[in-house]
mmCIF file of C-alpha atoms in Angstrom:
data_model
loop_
_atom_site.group_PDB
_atom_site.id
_atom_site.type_symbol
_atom_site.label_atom_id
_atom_site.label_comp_id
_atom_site.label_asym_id
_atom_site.label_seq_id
_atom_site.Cartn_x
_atom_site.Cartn_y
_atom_site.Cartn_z
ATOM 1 C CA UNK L 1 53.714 -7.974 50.206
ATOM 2 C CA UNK L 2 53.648 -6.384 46.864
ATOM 3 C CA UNK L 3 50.682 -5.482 45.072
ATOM 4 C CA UNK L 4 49.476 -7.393 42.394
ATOM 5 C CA UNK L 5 48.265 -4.566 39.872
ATOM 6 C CA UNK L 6 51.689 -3.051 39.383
ATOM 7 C CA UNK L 7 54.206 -5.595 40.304
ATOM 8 C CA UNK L 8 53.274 -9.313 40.499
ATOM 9 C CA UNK L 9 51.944 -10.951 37.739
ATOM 10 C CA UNK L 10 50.841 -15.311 38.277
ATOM 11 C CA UNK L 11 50.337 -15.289 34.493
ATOM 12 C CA UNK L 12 53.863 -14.350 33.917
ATOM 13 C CA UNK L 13 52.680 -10.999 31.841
ATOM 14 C CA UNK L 14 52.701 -7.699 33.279
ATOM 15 C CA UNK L 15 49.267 -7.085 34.447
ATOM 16 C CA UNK L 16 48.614 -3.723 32.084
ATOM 17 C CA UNK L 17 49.169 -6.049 29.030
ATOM 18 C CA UNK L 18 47.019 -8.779 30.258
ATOM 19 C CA UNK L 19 44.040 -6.346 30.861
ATOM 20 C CA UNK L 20 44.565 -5.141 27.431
ATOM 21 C CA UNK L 21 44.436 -8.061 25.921
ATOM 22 C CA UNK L 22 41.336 -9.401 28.263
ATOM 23 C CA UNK L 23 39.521 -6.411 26.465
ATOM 24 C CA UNK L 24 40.781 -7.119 22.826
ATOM 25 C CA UNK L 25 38.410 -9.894 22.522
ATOM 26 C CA UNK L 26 35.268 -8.089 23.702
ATOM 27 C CA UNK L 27 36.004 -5.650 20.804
ATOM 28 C CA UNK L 28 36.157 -8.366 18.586
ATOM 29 C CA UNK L 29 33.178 -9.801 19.215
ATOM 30 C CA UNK L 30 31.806 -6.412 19.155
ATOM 31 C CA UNK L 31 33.240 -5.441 15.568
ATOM 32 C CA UNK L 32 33.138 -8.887 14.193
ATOM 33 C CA UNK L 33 29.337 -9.727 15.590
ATOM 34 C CA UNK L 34 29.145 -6.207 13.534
ATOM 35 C CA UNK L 35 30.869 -7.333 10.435
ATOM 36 C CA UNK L 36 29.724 -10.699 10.216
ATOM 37 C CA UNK L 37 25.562 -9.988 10.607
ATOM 38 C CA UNK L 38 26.679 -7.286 7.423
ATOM 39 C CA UNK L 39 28.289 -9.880 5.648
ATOM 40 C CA UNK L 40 25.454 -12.525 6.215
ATOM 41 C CA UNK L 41 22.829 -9.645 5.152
ATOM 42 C CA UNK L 42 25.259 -8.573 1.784
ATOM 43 C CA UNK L 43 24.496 -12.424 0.621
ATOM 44 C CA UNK L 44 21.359 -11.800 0.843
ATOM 45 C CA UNK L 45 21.170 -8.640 -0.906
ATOM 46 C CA UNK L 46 23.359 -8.267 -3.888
ATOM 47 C CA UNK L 47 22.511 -5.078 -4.906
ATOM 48 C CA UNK L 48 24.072 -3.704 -2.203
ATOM 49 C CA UNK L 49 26.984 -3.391 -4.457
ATOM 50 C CA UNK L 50 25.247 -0.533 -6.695
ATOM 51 C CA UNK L 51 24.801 1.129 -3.111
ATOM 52 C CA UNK L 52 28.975 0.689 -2.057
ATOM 53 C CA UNK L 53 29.698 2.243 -5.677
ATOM 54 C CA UNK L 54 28.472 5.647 -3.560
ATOM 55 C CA UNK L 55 31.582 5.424 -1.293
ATOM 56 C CA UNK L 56 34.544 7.153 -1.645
ATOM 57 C CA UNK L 57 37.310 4.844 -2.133
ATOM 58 C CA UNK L 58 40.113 7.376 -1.735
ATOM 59 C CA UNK L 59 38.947 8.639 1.020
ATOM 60 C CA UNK L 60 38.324 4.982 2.616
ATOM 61 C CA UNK L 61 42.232 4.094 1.302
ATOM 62 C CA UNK L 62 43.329 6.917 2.773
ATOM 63 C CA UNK L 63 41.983 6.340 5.949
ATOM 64 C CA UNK L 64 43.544 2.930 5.455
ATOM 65 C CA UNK L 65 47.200 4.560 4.668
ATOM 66 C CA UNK L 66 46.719 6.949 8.018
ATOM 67 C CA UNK L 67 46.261 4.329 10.544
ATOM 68 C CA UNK L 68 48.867 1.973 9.041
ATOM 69 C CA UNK L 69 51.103 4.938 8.877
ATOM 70 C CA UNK L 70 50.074 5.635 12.591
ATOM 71 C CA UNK L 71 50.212 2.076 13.706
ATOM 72 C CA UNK L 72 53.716 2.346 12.631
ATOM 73 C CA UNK L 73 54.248 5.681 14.603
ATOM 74 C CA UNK L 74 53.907 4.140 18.156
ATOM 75 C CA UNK L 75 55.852 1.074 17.198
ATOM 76 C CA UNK L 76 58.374 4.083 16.361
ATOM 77 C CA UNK L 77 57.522 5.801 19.846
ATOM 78 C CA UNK L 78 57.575 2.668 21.927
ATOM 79 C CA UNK L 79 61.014 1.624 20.149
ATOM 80 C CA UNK L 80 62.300 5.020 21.129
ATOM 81 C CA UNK L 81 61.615 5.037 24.572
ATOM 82 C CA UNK L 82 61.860 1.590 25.432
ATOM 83 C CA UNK L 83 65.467 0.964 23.450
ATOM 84 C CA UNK L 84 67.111 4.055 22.856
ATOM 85 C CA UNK L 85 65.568 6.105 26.168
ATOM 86 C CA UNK L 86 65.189 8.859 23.949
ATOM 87 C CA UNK L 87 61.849 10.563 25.550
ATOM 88 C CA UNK L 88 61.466 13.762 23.557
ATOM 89 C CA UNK L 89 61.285 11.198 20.017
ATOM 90 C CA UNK L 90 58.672 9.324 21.745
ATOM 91 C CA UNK L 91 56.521 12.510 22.794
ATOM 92 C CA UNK L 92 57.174 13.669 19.174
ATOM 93 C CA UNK L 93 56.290 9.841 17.539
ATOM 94 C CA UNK L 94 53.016 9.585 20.048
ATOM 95 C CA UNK L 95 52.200 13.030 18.678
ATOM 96 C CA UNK L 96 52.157 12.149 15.467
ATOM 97 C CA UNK L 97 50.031 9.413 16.276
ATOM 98 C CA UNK L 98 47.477 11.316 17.702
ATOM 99 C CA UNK L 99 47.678 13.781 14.749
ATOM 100 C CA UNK L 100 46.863 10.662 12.449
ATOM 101 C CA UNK L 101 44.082 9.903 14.524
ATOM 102 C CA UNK L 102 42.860 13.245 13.811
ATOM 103 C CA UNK L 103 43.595 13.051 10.710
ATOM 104 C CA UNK L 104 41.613 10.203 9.964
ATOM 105 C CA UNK L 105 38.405 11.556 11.815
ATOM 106 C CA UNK L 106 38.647 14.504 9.417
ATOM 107 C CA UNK L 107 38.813 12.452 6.453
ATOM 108 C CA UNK L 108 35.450 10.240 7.869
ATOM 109 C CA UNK L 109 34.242 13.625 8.560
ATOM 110 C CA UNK L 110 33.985 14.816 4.936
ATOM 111 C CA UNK L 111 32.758 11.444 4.198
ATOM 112 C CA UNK L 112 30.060 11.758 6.064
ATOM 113 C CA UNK L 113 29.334 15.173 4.756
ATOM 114 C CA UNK L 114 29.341 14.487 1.315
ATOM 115 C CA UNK L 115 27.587 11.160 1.747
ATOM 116 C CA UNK L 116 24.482 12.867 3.503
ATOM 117 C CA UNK L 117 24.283 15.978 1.201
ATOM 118 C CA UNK L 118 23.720 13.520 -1.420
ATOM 119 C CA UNK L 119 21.017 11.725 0.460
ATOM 120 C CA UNK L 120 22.875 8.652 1.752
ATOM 121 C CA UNK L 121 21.687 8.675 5.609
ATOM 122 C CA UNK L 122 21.663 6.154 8.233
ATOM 123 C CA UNK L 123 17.995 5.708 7.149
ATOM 124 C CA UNK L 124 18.606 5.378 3.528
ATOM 125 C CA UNK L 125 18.233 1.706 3.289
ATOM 126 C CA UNK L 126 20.240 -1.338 5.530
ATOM 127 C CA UNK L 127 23.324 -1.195 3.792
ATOM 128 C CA UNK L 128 23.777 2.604 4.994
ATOM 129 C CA UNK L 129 22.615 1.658 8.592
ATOM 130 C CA UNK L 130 25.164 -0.967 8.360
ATOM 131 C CA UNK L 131 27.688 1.181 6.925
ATOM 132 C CA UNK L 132 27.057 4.367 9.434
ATOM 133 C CA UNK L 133 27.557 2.403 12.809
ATOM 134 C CA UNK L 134 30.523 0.368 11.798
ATOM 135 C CA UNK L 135 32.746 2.993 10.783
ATOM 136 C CA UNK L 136 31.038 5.392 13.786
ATOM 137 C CA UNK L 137 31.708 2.906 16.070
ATOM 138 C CA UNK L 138 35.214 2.485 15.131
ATOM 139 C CA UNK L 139 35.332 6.417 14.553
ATOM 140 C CA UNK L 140 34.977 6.920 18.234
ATOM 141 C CA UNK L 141 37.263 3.698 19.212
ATOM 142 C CA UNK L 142 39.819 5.738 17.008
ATOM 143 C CA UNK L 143 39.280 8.755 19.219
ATOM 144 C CA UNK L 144 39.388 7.220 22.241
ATOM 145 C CA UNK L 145 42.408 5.409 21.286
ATOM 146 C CA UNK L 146 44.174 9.449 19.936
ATOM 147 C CA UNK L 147 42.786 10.654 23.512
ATOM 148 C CA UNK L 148 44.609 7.895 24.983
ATOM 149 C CA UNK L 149 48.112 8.601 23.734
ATOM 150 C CA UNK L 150 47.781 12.132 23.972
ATOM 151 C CA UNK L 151 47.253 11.861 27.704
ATOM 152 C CA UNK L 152 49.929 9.173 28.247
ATOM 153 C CA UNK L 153 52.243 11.055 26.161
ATOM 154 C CA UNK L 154 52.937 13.848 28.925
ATOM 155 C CA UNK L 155 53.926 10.905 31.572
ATOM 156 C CA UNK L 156 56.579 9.647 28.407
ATOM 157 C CA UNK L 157 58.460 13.020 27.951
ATOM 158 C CA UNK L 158 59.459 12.889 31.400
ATOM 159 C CA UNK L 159 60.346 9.246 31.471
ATOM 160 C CA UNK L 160 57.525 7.627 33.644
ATOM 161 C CA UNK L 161 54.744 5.624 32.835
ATOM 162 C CA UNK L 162 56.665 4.007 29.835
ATOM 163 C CA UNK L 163 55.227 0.157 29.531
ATOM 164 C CA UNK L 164 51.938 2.671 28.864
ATOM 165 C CA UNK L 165 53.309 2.835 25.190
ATOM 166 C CA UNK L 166 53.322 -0.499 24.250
ATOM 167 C CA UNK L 167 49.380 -0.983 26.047
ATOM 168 C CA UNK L 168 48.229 2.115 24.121
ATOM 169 C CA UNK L 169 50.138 0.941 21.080
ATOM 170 C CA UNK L 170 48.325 -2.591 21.747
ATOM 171 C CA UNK L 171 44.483 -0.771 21.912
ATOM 172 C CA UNK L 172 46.124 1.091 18.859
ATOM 173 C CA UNK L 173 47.240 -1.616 16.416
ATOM 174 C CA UNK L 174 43.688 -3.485 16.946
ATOM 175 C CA UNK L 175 41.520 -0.220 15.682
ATOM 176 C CA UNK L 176 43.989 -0.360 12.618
ATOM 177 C CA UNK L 177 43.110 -4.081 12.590
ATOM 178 C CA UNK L 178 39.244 -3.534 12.233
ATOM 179 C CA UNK L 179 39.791 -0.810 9.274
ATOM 180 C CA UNK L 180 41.739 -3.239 7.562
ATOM 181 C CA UNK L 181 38.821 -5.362 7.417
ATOM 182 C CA UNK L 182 35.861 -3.019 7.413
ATOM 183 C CA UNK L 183 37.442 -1.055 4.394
ATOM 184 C CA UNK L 184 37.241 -3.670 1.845
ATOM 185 C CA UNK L 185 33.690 -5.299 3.444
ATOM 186 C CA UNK L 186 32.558 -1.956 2.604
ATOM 187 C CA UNK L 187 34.460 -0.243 0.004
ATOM 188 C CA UNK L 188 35.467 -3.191 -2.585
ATOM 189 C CA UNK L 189 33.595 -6.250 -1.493
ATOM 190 C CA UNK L 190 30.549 -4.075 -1.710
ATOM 191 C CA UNK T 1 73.628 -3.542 21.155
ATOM 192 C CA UNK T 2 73.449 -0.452 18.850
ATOM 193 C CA UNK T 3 73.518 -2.635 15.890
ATOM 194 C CA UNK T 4 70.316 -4.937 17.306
ATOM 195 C CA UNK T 5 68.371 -1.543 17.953
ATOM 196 C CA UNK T 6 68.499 -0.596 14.311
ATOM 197 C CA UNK T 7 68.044 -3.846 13.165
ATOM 198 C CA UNK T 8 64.722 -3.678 15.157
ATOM 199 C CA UNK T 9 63.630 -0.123 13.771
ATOM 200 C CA UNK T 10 64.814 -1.746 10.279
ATOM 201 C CA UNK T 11 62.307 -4.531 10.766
ATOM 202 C CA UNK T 12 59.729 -2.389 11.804
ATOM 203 C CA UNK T 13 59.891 -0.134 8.387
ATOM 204 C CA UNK T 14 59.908 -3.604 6.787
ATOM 205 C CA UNK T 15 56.140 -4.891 8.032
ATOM 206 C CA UNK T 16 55.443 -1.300 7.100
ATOM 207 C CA UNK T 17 56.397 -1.689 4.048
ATOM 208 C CA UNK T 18 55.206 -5.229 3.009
ATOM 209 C CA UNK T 19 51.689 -4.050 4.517
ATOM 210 C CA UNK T 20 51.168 -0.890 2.744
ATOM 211 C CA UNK T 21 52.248 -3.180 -0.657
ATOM 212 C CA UNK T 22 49.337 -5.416 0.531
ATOM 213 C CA UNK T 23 46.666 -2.794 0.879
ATOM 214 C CA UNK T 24 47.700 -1.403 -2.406
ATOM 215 C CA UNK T 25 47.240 -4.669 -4.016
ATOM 216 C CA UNK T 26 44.031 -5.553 -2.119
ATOM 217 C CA UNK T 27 42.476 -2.490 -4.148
ATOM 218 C CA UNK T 28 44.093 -2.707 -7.171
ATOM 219 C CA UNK T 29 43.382 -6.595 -7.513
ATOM 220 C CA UNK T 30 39.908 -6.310 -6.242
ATOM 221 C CA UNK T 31 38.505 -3.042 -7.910
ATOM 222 C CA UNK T 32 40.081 -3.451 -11.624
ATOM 223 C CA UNK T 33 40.119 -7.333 -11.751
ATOM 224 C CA UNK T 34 36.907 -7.949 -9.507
ATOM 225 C CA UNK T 35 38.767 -10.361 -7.782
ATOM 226 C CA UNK T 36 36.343 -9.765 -4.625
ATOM 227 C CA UNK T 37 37.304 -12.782 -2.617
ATOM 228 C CA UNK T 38 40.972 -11.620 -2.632
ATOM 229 C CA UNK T 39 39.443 -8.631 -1.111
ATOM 230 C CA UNK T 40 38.877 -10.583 1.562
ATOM 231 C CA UNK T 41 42.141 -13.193 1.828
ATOM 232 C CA UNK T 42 44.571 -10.038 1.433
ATOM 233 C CA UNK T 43 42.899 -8.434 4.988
ATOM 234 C CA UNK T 44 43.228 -11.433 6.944
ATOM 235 C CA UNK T 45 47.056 -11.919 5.544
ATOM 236 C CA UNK T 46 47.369 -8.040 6.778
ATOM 237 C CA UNK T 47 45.776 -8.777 10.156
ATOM 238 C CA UNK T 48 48.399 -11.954 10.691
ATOM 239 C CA UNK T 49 51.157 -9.374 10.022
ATOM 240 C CA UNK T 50 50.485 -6.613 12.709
ATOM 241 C CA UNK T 51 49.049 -9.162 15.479
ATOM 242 C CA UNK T 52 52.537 -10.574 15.061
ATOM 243 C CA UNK T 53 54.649 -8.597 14.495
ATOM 244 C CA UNK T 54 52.891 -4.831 15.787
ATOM 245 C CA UNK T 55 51.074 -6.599 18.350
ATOM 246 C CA UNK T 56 54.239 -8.923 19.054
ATOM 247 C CA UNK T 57 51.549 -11.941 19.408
ATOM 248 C CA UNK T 58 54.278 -13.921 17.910
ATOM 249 C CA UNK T 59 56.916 -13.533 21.342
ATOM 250 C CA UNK T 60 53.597 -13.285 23.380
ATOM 251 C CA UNK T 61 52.577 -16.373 25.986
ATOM 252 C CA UNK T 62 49.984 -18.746 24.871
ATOM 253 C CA UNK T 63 47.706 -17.648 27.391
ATOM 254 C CA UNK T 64 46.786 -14.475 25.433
ATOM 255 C CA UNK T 65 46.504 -17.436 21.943
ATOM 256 C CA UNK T 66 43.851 -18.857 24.441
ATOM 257 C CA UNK T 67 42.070 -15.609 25.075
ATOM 258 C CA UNK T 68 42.007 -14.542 21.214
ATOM 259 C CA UNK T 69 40.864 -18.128 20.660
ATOM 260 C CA UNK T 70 37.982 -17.583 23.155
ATOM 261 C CA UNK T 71 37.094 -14.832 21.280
ATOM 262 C CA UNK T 72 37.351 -16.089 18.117
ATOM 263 C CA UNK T 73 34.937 -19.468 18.727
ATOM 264 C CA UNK T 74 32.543 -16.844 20.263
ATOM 265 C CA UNK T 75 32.185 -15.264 17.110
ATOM 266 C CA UNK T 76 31.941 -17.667 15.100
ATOM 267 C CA UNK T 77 29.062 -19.255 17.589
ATOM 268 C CA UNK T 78 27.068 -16.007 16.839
ATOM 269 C CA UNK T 79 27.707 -15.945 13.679
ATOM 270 C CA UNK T 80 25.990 -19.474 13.078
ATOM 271 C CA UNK T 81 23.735 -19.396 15.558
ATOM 272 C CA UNK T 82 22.455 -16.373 13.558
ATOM 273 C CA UNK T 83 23.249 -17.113 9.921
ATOM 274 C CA UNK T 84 19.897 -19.667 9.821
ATOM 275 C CA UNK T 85 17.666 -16.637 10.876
ATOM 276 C CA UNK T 86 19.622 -13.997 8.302
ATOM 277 C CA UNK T 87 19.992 -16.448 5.610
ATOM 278 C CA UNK T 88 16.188 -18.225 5.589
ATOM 279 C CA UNK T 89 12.862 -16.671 5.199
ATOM 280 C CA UNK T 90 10.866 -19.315 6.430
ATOM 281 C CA UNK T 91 10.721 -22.743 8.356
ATOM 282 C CA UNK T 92 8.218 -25.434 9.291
ATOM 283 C CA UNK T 93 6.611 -23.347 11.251
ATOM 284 C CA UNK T 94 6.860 -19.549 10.883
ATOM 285 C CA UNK T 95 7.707 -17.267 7.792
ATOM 286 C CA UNK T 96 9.827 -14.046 8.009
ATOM 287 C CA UNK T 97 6.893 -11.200 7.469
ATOM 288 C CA UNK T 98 10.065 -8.753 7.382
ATOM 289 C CA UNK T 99 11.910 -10.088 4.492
ATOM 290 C CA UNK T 100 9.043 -8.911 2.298
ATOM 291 C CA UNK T 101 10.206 -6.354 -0.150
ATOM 292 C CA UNK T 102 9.460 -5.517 -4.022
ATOM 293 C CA UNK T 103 11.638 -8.476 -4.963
ATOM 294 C CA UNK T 104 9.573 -11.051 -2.605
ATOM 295 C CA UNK T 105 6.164 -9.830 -3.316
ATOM 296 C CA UNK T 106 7.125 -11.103 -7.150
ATOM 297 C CA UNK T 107 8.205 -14.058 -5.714
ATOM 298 C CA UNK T 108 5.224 -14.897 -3.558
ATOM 299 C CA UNK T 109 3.191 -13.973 -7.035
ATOM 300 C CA UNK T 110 4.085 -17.064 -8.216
ATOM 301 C CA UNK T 111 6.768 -15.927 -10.451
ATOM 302 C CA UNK T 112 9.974 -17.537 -10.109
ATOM 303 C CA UNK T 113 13.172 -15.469 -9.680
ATOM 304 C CA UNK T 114 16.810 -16.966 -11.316
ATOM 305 C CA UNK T 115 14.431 -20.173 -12.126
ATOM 306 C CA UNK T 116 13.613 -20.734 -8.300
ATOM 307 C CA UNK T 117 10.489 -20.802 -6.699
ATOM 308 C CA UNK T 118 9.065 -18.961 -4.592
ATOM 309 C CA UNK T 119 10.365 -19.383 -0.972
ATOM 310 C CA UNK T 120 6.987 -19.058 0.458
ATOM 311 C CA UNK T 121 5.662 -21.755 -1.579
ATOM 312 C CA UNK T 122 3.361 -24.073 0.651
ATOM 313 C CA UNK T 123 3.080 -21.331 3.503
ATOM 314 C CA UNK T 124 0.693 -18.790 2.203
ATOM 315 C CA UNK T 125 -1.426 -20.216 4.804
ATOM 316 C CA UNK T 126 1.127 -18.807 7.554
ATOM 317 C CA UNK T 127 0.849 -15.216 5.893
ATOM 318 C CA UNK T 128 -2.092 -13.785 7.716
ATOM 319 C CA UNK T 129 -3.639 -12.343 4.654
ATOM 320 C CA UNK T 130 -5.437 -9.151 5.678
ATOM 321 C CA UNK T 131 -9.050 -8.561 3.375
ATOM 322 C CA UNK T 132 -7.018 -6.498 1.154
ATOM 323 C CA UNK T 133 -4.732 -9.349 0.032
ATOM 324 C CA UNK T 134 -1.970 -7.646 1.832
ATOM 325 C CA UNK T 135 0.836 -9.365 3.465
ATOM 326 C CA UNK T 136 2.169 -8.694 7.004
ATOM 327 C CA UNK T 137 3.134 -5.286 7.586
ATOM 328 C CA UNK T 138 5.543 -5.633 4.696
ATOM 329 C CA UNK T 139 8.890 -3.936 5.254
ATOM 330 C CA UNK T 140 11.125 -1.886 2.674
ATOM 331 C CA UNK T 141 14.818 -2.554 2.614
#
């Protein structure tokens, strides 16, 4: 009898990418609940778009560039083991991954700096709450998600553990998903 | 078999491509033209792009379609069951004591705002007017 987690599958998808999916949609309810009670609340209160001038959009579009850049990095990583075997490019393209990931936290980082230095804390006014726990929330999803890949990317250089790409990649391509909304709710809607 | 696995990478640098066009047109359309509603068409257009072809929801079985639907309806059930509470600051029975701010307290004045009236016209009596004239605990946003 073989077990179910790793080998049979009644849905007819591998069991991995069925969990990951089953947890896609509690993150969207998360982030969208998130999104949408801001976007009901922005109605309400138009001059919340003197308080979004405050934002850096560079830094916000960068951000944006990074995880699209990084989304497109495991795609690379996954196509690299997966098709062409080739175990050292994946290690390198999950690296790089990761290293966006970072990359992007630094960016929020100095965000955050400047923003506070200037005044603009969580306790500001709503718009700031609002704006603070989003992108913190998906801050952390990011690192979780660059933890992730770093840790499955040891298993990947020596050729094991290699349908852990595409689930990572999966968990990966949804935090790009919720910057590409939450950047212009935030940055240009505002 | 070669020539498939660069076509794929090929494709792959191509939804790159198109999407980083997109989010460079979402800001340049919505910041110099104020074209804020595009703001928000050009995302979801972005999102249908990598959960089909990053995600691969397009090859993927319709029961994960079902499970993303789920979701979806959720959502949008919270986001109406809640949008009379946001969106109104009073009822037949009750008034929202913590929608008062600068721009209400002119309102419930008597002055109109935009040329409507106030919105707690008729419910003063709900209030619960301290001996100071002051409103409920009236909150700052």
């Amino acid at each position: 009898m073989k077990p179910i987690a790793t080998d049979r599958c009644a849905t007819g998808i591998p069991t991995g990418r069925l969990a990951m999916w089953m947890l896609l949609p509690g993150e969207i309810v998360i982030f969208g609940g998130l999104l949408s009670c801001y976007l009901l609340y922005r109605f309400h209160n138009p001059e919340w778009g003197v308080e979004s001038q405050h934002l850096n959009l560079y830094a916000g579009s960068l951000n944006a560039l990074i995880l699209l850049t990084s989304s497109l990095f495991i795609l690379l990583a996954q196509h690299a083991a997966e098709k062409e075997k080739d175990y050292d490019a994946a290690f390198k393209w999950m690296w790089a991954t990761v290293i966006c990931g970072l990359m992007y936290i630094g960016v929020k980082s100095y965000e955050y700096t400047h923003e506070i230095r200037e005044g603009f804390t969580i306790t500001a006014n709503v718009f700031w709450s609002f704006y603070y726990l989003a992108t913190a929330i998906h801050a952390l999803h990011v690192l979780a998600g660059a933890l992730a890949i770093a840790l499955i990317s040891f298993a990947v250089k020596d050729g094991r553990l290699i349908n852990r790409i595409e689930l990572a990649g999966i968990y990966w391509h949804f935090v790009d998903l919720v910057w590409i909304f939450l950047f212009p709710l935030l940055y240009i809607a505002g | 078999m070669g020539n498939e696995v660069s076509k794929a990478k090929a494709s792959l640098f191509k939804i790159y491509g198109l999407l980083v066009v997109l989010l460079i047109l979402n800001i340049v359309v919505s910041k110099s033209l104020g074209l804020h509603v595009l703001a928000m068409v050009i995302p979801v257009v972005m999102a249908g792009f990598a959960l089909a072809y990053f995600m691969h929801l397009n090859v993927e079985k319709k029961i994960v379609w079902g499970v993303m639907t789920a979701a979806l309806i959720a959502l949008c059930g919270f986001f109406f069951g809640s949008g009379s509470d946001i969106m109104m600051n009073s009822g037949t029975n009750w008034v929202k004591c913590n929608s008062y701010n600068d721009k209400n307290m002119a309102r419930f004045a008597g002055q109109t705002q935009n040329g409507h009236e106030s919105p707690y016209e008729g419910h003063e009596s709900k209030l619960g007017l301290d001996a100071s004239g002051a409103v409920c605990t009236p909150q700052r946003f």
